PDB file of C-alpha atoms in Angstrom:
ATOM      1  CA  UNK F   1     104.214 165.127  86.528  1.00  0.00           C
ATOM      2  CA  UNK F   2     103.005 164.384  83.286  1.00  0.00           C
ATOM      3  CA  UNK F   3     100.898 161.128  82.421  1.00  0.00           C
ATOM      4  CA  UNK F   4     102.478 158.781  80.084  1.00  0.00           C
ATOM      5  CA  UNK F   5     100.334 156.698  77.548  1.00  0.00           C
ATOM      6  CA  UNK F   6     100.028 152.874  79.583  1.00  0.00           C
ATOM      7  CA  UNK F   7      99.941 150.620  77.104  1.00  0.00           C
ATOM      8  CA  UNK F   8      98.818 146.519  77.619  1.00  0.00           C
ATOM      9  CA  UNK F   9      97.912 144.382  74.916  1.00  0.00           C
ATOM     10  CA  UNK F  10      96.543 140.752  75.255  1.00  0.00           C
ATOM     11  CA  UNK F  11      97.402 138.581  72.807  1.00  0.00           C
ATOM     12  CA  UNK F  12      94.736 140.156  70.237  1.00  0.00           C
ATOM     13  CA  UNK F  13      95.682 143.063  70.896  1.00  0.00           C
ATOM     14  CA  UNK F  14      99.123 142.617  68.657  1.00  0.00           C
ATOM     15  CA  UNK F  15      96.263 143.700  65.980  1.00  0.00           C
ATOM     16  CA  UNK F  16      96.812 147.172  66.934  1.00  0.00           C
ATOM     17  CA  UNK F  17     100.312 147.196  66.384  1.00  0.00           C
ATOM     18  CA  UNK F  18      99.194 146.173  62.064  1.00  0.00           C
ATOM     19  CA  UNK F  19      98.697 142.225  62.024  1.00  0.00           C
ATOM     20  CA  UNK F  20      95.256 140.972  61.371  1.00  0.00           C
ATOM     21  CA  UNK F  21      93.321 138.884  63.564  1.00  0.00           C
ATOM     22  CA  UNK F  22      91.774 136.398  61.575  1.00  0.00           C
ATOM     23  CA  UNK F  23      89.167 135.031  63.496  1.00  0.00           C
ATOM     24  CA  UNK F  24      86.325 137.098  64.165  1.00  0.00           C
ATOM     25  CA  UNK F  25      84.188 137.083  68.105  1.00  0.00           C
ATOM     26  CA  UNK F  26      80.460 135.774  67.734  1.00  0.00           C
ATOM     27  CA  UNK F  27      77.501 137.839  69.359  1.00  0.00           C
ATOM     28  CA  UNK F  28      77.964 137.371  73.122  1.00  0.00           C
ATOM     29  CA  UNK F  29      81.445 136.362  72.862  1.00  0.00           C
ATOM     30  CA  UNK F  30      84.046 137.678  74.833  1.00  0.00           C
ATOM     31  CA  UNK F  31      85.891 140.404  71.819  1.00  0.00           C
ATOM     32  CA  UNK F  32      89.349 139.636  73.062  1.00  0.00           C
ATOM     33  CA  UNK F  33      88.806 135.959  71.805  1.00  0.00           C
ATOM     34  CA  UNK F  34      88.898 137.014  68.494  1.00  0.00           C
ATOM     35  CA  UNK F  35      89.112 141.203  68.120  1.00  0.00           C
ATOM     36  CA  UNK F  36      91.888 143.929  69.107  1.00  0.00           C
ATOM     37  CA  UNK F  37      91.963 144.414  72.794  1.00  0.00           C
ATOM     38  CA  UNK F  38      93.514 147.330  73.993  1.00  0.00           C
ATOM     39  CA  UNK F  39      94.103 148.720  77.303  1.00  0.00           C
ATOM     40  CA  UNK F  40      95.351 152.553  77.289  1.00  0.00           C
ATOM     41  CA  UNK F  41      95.660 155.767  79.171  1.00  0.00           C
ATOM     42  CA  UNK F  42      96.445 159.400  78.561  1.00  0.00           C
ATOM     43  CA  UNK F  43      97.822 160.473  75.594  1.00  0.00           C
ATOM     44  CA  UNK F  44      97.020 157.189  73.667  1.00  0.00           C
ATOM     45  CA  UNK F  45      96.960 157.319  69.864  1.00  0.00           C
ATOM     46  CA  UNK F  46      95.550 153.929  67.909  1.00  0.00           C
ATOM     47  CA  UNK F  47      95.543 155.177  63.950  1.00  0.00           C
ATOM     48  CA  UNK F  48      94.614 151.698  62.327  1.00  0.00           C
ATOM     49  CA  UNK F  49      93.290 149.606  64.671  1.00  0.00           C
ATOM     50  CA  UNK F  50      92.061 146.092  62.155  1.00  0.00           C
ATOM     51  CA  UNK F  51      90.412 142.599  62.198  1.00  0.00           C
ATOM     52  CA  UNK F  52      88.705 140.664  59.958  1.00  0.00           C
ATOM     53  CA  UNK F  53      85.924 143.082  58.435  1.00  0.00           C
ATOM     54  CA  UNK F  54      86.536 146.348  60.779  1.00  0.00           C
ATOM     55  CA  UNK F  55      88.927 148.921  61.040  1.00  0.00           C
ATOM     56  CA  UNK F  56      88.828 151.193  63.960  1.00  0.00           C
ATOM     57  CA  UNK F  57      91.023 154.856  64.757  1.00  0.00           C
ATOM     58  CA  UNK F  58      90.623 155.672  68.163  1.00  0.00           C
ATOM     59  CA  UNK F  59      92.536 158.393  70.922  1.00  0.00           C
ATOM     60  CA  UNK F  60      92.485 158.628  74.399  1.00  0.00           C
ATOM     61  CA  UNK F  61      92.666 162.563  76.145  1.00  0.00           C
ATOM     62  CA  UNK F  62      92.567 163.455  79.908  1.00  0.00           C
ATOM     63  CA  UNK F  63      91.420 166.245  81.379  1.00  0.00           C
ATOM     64  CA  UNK F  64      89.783 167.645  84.367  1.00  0.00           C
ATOM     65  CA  UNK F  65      89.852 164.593  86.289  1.00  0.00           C
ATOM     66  CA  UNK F  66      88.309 162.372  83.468  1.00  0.00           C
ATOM     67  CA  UNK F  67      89.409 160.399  80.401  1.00  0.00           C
ATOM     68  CA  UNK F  68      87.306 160.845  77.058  1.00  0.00           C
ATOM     69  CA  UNK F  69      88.063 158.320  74.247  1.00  0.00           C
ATOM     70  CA  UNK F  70      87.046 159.309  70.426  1.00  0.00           C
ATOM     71  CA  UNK F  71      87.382 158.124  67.159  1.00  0.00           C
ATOM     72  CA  UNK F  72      85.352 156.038  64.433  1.00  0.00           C
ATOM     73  CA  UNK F  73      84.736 152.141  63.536  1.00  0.00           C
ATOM     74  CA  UNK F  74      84.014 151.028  60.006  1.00  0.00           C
ATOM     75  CA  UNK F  75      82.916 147.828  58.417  1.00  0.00           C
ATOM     76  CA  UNK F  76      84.935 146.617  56.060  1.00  0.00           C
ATOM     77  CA  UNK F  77      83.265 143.442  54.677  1.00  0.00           C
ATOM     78  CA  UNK F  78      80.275 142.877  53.053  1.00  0.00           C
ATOM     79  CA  UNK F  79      79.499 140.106  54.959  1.00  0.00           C
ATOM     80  CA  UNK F  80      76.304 140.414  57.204  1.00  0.00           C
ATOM     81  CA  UNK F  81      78.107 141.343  60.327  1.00  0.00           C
ATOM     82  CA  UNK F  82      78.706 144.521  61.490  1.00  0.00           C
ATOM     83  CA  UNK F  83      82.426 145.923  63.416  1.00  0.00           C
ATOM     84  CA  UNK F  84      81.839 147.012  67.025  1.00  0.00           C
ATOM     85  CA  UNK F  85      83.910 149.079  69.730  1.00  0.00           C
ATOM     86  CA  UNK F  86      83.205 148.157  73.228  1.00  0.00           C
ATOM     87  CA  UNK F  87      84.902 150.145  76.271  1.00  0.00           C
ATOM     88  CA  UNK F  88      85.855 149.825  79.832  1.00  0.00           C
ATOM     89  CA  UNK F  89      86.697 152.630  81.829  1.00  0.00           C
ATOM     90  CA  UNK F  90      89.677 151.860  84.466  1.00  0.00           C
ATOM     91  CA  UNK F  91      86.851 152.894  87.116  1.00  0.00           C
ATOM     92  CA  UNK F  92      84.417 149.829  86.267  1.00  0.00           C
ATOM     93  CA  UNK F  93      82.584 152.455  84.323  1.00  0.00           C
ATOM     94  CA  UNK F  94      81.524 150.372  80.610  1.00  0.00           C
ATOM     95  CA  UNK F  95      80.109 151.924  77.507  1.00  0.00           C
ATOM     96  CA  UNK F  96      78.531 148.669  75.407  1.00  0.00           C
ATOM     97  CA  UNK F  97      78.702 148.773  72.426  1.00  0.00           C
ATOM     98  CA  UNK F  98      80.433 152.480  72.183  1.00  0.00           C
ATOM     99  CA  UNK F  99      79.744 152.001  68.162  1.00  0.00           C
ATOM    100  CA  UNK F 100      78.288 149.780  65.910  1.00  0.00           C
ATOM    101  CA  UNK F 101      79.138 150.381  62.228  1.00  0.00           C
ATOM    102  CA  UNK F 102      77.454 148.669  58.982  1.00  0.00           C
ATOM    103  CA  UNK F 103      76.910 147.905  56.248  1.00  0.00           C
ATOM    104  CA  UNK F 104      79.987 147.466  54.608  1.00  0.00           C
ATOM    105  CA  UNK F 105      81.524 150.762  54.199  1.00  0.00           C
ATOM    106  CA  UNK F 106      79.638 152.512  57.023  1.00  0.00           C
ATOM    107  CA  UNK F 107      81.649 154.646  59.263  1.00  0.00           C
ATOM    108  CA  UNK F 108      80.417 156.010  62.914  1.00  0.00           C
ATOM    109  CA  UNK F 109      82.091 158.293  64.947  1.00  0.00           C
ATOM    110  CA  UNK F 110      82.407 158.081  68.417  1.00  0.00           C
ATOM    111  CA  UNK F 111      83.046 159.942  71.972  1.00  0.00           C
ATOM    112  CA  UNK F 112      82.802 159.193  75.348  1.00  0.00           C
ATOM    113  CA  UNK F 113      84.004 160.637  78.523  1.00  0.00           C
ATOM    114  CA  UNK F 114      84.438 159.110  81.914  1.00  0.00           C
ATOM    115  CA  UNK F 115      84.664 160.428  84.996  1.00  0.00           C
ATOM    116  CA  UNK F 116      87.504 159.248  87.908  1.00  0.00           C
ATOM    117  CA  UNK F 117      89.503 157.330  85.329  1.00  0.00           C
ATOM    118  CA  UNK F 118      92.812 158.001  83.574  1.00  0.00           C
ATOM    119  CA  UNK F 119      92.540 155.142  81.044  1.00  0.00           C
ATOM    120  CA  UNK F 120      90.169 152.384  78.988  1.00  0.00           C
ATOM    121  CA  UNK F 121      89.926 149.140  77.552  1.00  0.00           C
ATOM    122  CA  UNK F 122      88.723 149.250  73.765  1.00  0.00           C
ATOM    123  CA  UNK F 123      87.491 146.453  71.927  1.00  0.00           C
ATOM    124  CA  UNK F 124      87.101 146.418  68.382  1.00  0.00           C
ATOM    125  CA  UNK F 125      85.423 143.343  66.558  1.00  0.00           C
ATOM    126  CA  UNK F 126      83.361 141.968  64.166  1.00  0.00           C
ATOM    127  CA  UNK F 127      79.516 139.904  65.028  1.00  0.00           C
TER     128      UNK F 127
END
């Protein structure tokens, strides 16, 4: 049987989908407060993830009993801060931060792979 993207977004999370969040997390905050929060599995395509001063593209493949997530973060605001991606592996396994992009302008890619898990939580935000 074939694994079907699981999608759940939190109320930040609507950013995915193409409306801005305006309110950007502080350092230490929780990202969902005030970033896109996404929870995904297999198969899992994000092409323009935004907030306030980051954009994000991210995709989720599994394979051989693991899930790897890759994409890229950029800072989009010349504004002191720089745009973060955070993840959580279904597992409990965490990558933090995954990526930390700026100055304004700067891109980073990104890859990780996790073991015993068939999906992620992704944060991207601004601090």
């Amino acid at each position: 049987m074939k694994n079907l993207p699981k999608i759940a977004l939190t109320t930040a999370g609507i950013a995915a989908l193409g409306l801005a969040v305006g309110v950007p997390a502080a350092a230490g905050e929780n990202p969902s407060a005030g970033g896109a929060t996404i929870l995904a599995g297999c198969g899992a395509q994000f092409d323009d993830v935004t907030v306030d001063g980051g954009q994000a593209a991210w995709n989720l493949v599994c394979a051989s009993g693991g899930i790897t997530i890759g994409g890229w973060v950029k800072d989009t605001k010349a504004d002191g801060k720089c745009a973060y991606i955070k993840a959580f592996a279904g597992n409990g396994e965490s990558r933090v931060p995954l990526a930390k992009a700026c100055p304004k302008n700067t891109v980073t890619q990104f890859s990780w792979r996790v073991e015993n898990s068939n999906e992620i939580r992704a944060y991207l935000f601004v601090a």
